[in-house]
PDB file of C-alpha atoms in Angstrom:
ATOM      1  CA  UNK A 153     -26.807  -6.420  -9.603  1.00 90.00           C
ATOM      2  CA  UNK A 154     -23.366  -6.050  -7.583  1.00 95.00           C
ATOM      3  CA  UNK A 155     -20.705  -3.960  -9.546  1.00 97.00           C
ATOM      4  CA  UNK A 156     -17.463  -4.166  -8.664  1.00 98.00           C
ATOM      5  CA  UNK A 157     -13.712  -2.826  -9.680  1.00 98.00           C
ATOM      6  CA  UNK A 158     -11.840  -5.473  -8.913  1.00 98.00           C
ATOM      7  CA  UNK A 159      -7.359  -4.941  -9.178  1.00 98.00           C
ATOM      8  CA  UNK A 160      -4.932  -7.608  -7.952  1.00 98.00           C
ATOM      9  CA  UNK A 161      -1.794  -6.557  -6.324  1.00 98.00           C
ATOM     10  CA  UNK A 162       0.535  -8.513  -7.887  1.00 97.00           C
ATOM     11  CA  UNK A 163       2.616  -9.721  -4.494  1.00 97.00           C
ATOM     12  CA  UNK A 164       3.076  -9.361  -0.790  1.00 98.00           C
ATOM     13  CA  UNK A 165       5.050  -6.349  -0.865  1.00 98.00           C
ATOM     14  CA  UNK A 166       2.430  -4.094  -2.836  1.00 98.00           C
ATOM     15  CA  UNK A 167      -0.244  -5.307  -0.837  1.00 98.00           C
ATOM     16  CA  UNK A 168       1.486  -4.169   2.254  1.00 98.00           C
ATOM     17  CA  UNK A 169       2.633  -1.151   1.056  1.00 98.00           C
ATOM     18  CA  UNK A 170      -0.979  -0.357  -0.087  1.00 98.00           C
ATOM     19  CA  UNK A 171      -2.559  -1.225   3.494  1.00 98.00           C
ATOM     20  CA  UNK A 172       0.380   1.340   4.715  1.00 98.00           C
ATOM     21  CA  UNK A 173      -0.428   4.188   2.362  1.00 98.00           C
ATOM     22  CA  UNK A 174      -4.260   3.457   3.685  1.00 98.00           C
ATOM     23  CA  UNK A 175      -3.791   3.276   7.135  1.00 98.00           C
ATOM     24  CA  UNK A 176      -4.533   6.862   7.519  1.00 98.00           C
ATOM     25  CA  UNK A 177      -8.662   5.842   6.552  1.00 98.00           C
ATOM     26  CA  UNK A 178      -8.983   2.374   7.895  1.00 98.00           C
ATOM     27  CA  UNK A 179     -12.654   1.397   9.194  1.00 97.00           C
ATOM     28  CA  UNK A 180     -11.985  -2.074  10.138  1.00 96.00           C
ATOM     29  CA  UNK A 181     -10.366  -5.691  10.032  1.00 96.00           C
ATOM     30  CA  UNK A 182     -12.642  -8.603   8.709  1.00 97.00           C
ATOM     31  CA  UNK A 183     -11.412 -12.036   9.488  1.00 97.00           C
ATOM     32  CA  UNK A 184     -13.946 -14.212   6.850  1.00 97.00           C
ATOM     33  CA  UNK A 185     -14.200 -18.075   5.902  1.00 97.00           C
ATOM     34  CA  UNK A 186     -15.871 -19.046   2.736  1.00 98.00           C
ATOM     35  CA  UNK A 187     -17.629 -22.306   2.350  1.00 97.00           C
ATOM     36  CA  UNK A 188     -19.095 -23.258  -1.103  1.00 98.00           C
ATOM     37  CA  UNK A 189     -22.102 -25.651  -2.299  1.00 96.00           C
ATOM     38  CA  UNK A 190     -23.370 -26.808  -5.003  1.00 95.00           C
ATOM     39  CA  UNK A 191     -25.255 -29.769  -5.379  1.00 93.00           C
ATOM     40  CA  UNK A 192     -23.399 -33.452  -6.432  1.00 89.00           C
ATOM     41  CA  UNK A 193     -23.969 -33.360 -10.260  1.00 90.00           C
ATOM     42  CA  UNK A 194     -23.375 -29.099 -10.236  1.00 93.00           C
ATOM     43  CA  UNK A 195     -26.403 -27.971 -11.334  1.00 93.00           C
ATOM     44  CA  UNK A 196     -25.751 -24.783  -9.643  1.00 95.00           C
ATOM     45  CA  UNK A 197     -22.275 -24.648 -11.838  1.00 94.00           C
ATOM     46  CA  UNK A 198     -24.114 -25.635 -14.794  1.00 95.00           C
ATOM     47  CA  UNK A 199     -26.069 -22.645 -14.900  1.00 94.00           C
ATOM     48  CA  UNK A 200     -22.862 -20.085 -13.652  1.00 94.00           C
ATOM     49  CA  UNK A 201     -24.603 -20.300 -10.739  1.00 96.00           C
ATOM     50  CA  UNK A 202     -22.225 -19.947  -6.905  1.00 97.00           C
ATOM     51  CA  UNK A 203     -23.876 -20.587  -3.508  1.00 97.00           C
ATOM     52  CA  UNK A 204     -21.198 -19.254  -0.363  1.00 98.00           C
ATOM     53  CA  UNK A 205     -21.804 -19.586   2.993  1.00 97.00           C
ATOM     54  CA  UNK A 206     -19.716 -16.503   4.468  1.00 97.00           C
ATOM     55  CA  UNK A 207     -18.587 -16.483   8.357  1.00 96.00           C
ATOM     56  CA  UNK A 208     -16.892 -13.699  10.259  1.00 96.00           C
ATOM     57  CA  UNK A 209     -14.689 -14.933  12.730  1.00 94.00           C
ATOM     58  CA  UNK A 210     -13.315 -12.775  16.012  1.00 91.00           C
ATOM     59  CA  UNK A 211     -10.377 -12.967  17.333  1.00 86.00           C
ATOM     60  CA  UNK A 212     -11.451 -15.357  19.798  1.00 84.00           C
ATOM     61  CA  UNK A 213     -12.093 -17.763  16.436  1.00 86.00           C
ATOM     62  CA  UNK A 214     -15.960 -17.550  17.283  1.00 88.00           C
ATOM     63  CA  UNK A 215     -18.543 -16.992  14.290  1.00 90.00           C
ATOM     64  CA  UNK A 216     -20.048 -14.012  14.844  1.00 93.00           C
ATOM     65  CA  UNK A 217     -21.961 -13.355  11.751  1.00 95.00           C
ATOM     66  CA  UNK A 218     -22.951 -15.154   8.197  1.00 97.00           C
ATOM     67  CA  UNK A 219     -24.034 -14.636   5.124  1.00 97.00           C
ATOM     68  CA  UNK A 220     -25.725 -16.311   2.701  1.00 97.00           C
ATOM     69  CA  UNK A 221     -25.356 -15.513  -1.014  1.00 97.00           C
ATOM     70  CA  UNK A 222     -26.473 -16.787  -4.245  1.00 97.00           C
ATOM     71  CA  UNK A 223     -24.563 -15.366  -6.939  1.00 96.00           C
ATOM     72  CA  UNK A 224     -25.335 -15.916 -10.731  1.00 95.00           C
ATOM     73  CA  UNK A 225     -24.296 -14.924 -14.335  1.00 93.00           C
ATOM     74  CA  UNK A 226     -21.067 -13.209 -13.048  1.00 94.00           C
ATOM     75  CA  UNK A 227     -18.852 -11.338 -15.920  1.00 96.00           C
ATOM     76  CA  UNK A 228     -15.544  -9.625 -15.016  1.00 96.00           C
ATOM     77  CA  UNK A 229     -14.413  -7.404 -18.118  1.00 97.00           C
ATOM     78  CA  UNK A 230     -11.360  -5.190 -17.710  1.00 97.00           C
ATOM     79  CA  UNK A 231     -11.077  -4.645 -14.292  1.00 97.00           C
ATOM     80  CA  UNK A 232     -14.971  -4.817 -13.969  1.00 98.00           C
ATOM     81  CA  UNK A 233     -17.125  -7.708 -12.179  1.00 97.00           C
ATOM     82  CA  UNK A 234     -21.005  -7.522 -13.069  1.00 97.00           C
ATOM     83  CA  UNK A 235     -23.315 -10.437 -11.120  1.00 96.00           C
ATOM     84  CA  UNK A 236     -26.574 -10.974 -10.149  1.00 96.00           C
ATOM     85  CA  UNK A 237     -26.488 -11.465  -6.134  1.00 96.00           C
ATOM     86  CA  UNK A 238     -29.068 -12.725  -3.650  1.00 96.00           C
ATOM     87  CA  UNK A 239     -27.675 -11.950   0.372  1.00 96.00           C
ATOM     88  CA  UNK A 240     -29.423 -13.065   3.300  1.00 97.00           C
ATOM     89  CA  UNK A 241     -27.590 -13.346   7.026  1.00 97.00           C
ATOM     90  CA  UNK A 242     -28.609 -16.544   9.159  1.00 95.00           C
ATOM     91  CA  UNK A 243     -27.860 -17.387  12.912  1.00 95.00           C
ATOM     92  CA  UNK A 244     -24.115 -18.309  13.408  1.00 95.00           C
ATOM     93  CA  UNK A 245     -24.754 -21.637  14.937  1.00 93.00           C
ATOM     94  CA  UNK A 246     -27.188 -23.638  11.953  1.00 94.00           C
ATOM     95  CA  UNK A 247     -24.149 -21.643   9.644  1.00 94.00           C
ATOM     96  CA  UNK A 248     -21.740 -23.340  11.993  1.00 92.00           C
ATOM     97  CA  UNK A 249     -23.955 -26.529  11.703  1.00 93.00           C
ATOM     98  CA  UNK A 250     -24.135 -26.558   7.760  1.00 93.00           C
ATOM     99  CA  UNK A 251     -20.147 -25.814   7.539  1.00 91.00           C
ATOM    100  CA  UNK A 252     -19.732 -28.721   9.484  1.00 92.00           C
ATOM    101  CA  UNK A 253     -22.758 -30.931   7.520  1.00 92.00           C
ATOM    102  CA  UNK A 254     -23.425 -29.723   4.067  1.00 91.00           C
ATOM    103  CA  UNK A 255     -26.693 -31.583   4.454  1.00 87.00           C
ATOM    104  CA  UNK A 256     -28.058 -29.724   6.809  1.00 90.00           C
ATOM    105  CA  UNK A 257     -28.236 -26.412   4.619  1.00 91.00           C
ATOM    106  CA  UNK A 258     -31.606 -27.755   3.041  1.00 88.00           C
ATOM    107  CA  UNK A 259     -33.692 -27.943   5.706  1.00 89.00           C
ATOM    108  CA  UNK A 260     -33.069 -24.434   7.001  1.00 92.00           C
ATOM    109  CA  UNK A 261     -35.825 -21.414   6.901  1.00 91.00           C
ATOM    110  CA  UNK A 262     -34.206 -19.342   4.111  1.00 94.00           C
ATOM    111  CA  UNK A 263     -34.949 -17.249   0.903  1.00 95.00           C
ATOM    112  CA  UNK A 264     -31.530 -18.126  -0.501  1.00 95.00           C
ATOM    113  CA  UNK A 265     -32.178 -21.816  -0.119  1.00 94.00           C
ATOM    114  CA  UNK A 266     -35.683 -21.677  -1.443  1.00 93.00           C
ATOM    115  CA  UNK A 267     -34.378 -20.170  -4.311  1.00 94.00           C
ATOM    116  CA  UNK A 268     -32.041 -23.250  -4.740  1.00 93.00           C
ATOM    117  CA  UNK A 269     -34.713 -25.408  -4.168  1.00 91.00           C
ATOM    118  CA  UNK A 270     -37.316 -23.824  -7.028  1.00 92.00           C
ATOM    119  CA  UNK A 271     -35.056 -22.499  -9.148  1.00 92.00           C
ATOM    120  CA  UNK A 272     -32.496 -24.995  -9.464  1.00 90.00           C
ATOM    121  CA  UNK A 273     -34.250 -27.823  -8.216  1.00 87.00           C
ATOM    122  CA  UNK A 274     -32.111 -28.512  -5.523  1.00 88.00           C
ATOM    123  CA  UNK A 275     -33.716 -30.194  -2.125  1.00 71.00           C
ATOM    124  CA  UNK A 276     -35.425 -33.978  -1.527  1.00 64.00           C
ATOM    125  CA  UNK A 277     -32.847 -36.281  -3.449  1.00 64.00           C
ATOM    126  CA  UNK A 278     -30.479 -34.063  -4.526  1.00 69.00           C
ATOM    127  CA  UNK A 279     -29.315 -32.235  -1.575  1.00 86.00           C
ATOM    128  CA  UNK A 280     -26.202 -30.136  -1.291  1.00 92.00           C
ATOM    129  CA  UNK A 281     -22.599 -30.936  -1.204  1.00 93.00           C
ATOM    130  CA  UNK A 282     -19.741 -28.670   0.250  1.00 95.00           C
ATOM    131  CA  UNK A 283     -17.246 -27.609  -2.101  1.00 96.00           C
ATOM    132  CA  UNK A 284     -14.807 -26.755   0.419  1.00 96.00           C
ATOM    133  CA  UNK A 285     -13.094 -23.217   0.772  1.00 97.00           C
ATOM    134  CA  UNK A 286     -10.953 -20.786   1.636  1.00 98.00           C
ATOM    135  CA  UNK A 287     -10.152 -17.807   4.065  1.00 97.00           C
ATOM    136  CA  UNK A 288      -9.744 -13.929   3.307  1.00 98.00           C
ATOM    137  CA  UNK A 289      -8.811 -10.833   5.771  1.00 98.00           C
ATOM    138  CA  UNK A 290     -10.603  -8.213   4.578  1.00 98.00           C
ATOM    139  CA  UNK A 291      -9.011  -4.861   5.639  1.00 98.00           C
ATOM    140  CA  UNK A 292     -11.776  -1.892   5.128  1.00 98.00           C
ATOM    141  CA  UNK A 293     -10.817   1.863   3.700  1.00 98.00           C
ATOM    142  CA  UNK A 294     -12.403   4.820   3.756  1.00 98.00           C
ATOM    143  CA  UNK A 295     -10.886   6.780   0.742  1.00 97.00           C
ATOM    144  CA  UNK A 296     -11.831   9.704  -1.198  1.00 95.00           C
ATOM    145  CA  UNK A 297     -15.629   8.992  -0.179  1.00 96.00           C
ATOM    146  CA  UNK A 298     -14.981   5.639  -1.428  1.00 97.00           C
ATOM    147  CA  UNK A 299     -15.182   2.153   0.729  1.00 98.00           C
ATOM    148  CA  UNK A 300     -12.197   0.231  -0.506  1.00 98.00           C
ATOM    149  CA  UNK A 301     -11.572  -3.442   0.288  1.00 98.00           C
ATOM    150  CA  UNK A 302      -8.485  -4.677   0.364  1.00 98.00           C
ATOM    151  CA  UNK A 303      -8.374  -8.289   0.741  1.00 98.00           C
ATOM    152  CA  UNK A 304      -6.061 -11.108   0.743  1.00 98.00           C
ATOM    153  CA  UNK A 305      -7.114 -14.437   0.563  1.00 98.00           C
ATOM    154  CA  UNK A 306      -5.464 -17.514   1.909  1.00 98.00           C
ATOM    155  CA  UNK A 307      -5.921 -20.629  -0.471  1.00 98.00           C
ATOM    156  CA  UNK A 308      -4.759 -23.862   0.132  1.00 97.00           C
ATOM    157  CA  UNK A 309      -2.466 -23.455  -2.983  1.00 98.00           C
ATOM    158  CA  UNK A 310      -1.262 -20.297  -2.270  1.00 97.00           C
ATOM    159  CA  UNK A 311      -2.110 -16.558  -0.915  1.00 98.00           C
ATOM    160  CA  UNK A 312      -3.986 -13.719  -3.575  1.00 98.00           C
ATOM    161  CA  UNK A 313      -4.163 -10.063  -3.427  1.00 98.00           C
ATOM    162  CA  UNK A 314      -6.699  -8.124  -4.122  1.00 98.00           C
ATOM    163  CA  UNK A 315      -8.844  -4.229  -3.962  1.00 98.00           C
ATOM    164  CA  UNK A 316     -12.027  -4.214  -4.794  1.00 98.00           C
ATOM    165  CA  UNK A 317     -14.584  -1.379  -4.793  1.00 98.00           C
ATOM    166  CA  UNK A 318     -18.143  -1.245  -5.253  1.00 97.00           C
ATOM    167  CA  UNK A 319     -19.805   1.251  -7.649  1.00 96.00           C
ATOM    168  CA  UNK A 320     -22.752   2.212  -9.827  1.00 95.00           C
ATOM    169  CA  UNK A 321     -20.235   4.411 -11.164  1.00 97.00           C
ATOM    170  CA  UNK A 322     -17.415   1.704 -12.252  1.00 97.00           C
ATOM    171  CA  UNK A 323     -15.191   2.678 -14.486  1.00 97.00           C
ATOM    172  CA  UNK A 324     -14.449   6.458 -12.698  1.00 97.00           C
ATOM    173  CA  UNK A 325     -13.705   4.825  -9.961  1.00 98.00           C
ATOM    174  CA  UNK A 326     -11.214   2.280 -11.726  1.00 98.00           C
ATOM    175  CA  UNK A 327      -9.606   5.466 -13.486  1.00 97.00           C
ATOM    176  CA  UNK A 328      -9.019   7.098  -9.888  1.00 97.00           C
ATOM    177  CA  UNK A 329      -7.780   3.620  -8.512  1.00 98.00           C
ATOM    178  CA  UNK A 330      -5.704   2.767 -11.154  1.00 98.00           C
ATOM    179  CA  UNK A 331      -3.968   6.701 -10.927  1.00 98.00           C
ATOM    180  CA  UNK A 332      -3.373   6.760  -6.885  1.00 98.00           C
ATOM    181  CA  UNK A 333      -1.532   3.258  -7.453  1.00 98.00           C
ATOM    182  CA  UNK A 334       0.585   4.309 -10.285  1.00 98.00           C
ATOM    183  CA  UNK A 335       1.104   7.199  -8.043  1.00 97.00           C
ATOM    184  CA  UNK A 336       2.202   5.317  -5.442  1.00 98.00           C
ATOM    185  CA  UNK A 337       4.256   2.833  -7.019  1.00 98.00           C
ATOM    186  CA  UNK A 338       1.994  -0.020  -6.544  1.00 98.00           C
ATOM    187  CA  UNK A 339       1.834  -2.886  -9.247  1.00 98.00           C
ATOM    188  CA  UNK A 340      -1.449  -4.401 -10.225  1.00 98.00           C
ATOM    189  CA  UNK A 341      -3.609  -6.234 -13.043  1.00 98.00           C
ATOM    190  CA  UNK A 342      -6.772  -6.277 -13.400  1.00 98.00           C
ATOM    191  CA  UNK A 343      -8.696  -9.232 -12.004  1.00 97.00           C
ATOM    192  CA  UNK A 344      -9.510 -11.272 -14.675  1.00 96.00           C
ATOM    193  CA  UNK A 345     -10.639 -14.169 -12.640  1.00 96.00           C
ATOM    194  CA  UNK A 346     -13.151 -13.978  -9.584  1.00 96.00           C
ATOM    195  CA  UNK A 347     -11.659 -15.801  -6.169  1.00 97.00           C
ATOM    196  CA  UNK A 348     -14.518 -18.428  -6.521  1.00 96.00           C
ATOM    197  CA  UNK A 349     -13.269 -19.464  -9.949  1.00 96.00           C
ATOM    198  CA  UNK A 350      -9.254 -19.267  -8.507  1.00 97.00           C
ATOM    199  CA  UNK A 351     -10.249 -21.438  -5.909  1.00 97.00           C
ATOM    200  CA  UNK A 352     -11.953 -23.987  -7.894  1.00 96.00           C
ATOM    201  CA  UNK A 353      -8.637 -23.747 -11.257  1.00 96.00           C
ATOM    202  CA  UNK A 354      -6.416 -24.743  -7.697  1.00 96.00           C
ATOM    203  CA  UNK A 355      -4.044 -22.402  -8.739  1.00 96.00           C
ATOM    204  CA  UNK A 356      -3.074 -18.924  -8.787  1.00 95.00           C
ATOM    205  CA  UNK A 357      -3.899 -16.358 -11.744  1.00 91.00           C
TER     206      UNK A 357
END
């Protein structure tokens, strides 16, 4: 189970502004491109079920890493996402393959894809589809013993801002969080919608 505070910054400015007051603890810059599949009747979506191929690109645009994940019976509650999550990395070039042929993401070696295939019955005749995507630069804190994520994510319908911070400890961290913006005059909401489900509405929160 991945727990997760999850705040939106509410515009440009405050995200900036955020990533300045931060830039005293910054670890590093993550350039990432999500992919989504499901399968063509969305049996995965049926069952609140998300598949995402993640890449992280250089800044030569080359893949150097993905991730699978399988995500499933996600609820975000005040600020709080809860989901069931299933990671596994695979070589850049079949994830490079499958972004560019959706069909090709069944007959790779993987846990994550057996899972899709006995679980959800996905494989044979009903292979996977590509949902399309979006992109997100991830920009990586250090703060207060804390690894914050500050992310904002490039749709094709328009840009969102977000921090996110995991924890087995939730809702101290949110109260710490939610005081150091105040402090800093930085205007937020909590997330009430995860960036799969903006990108699928096609339109901003």
């Amino acid at each position: 189970m991945e727990v997760e505070v999850k705040l939106r910054l509410l515009d440009a400015a405050n995200h900036s502004l955020l990533k300045e007051i931060l830039s005293p603890f910054h670890l590093k810059k993550l350039n990432q491109k999500n992919v989504f599949y499901d399968s063509a009747n969305g049996v995965l979506a049926s069952q609140r079920a998300v598949l995402r191929l993640r890449s992280f690109i250089d800044n030569n645009d080359e893949i150097t890493l993905c991730v699978l994940s399988l995500k499933a019976k996600a609820v975000l509650i005040n600020g709080v996402s809860r989901v069931e999550e299933d990671e596994e990395e695979i070589e850049p070039l079949i994830g490079k393959q499958c972004v560019e042929e959706a069909s090709k993401l069944g007959s790779i070696e993987s846990r994550v894809i057996k899972r899709c295939k006995d679980e959800f019955g996905i494989g044979g005749e009903v292979g996977f589809v590509c949902l399309g995507g979006f992109e997100n630069v991830r920009e990586v804190y250090d703060w207060r013993g804390l690894k914050l994520e500050v992310d904002e994510s490039k749709f094709s319908f328009g840009v969102c801002y977000e921090v996110e911070c995991e924890s087995d400890d939730p809702e101290r961290v949110k109260r710490e969080l939610e005081g150091f913006l105040k402090e800093n005059g930085i205007d937020y909401k909590y997330s009430e919608m995860s960036k799969f489900a903006i990108f699928r509405a096609g339109k901003l929160p």
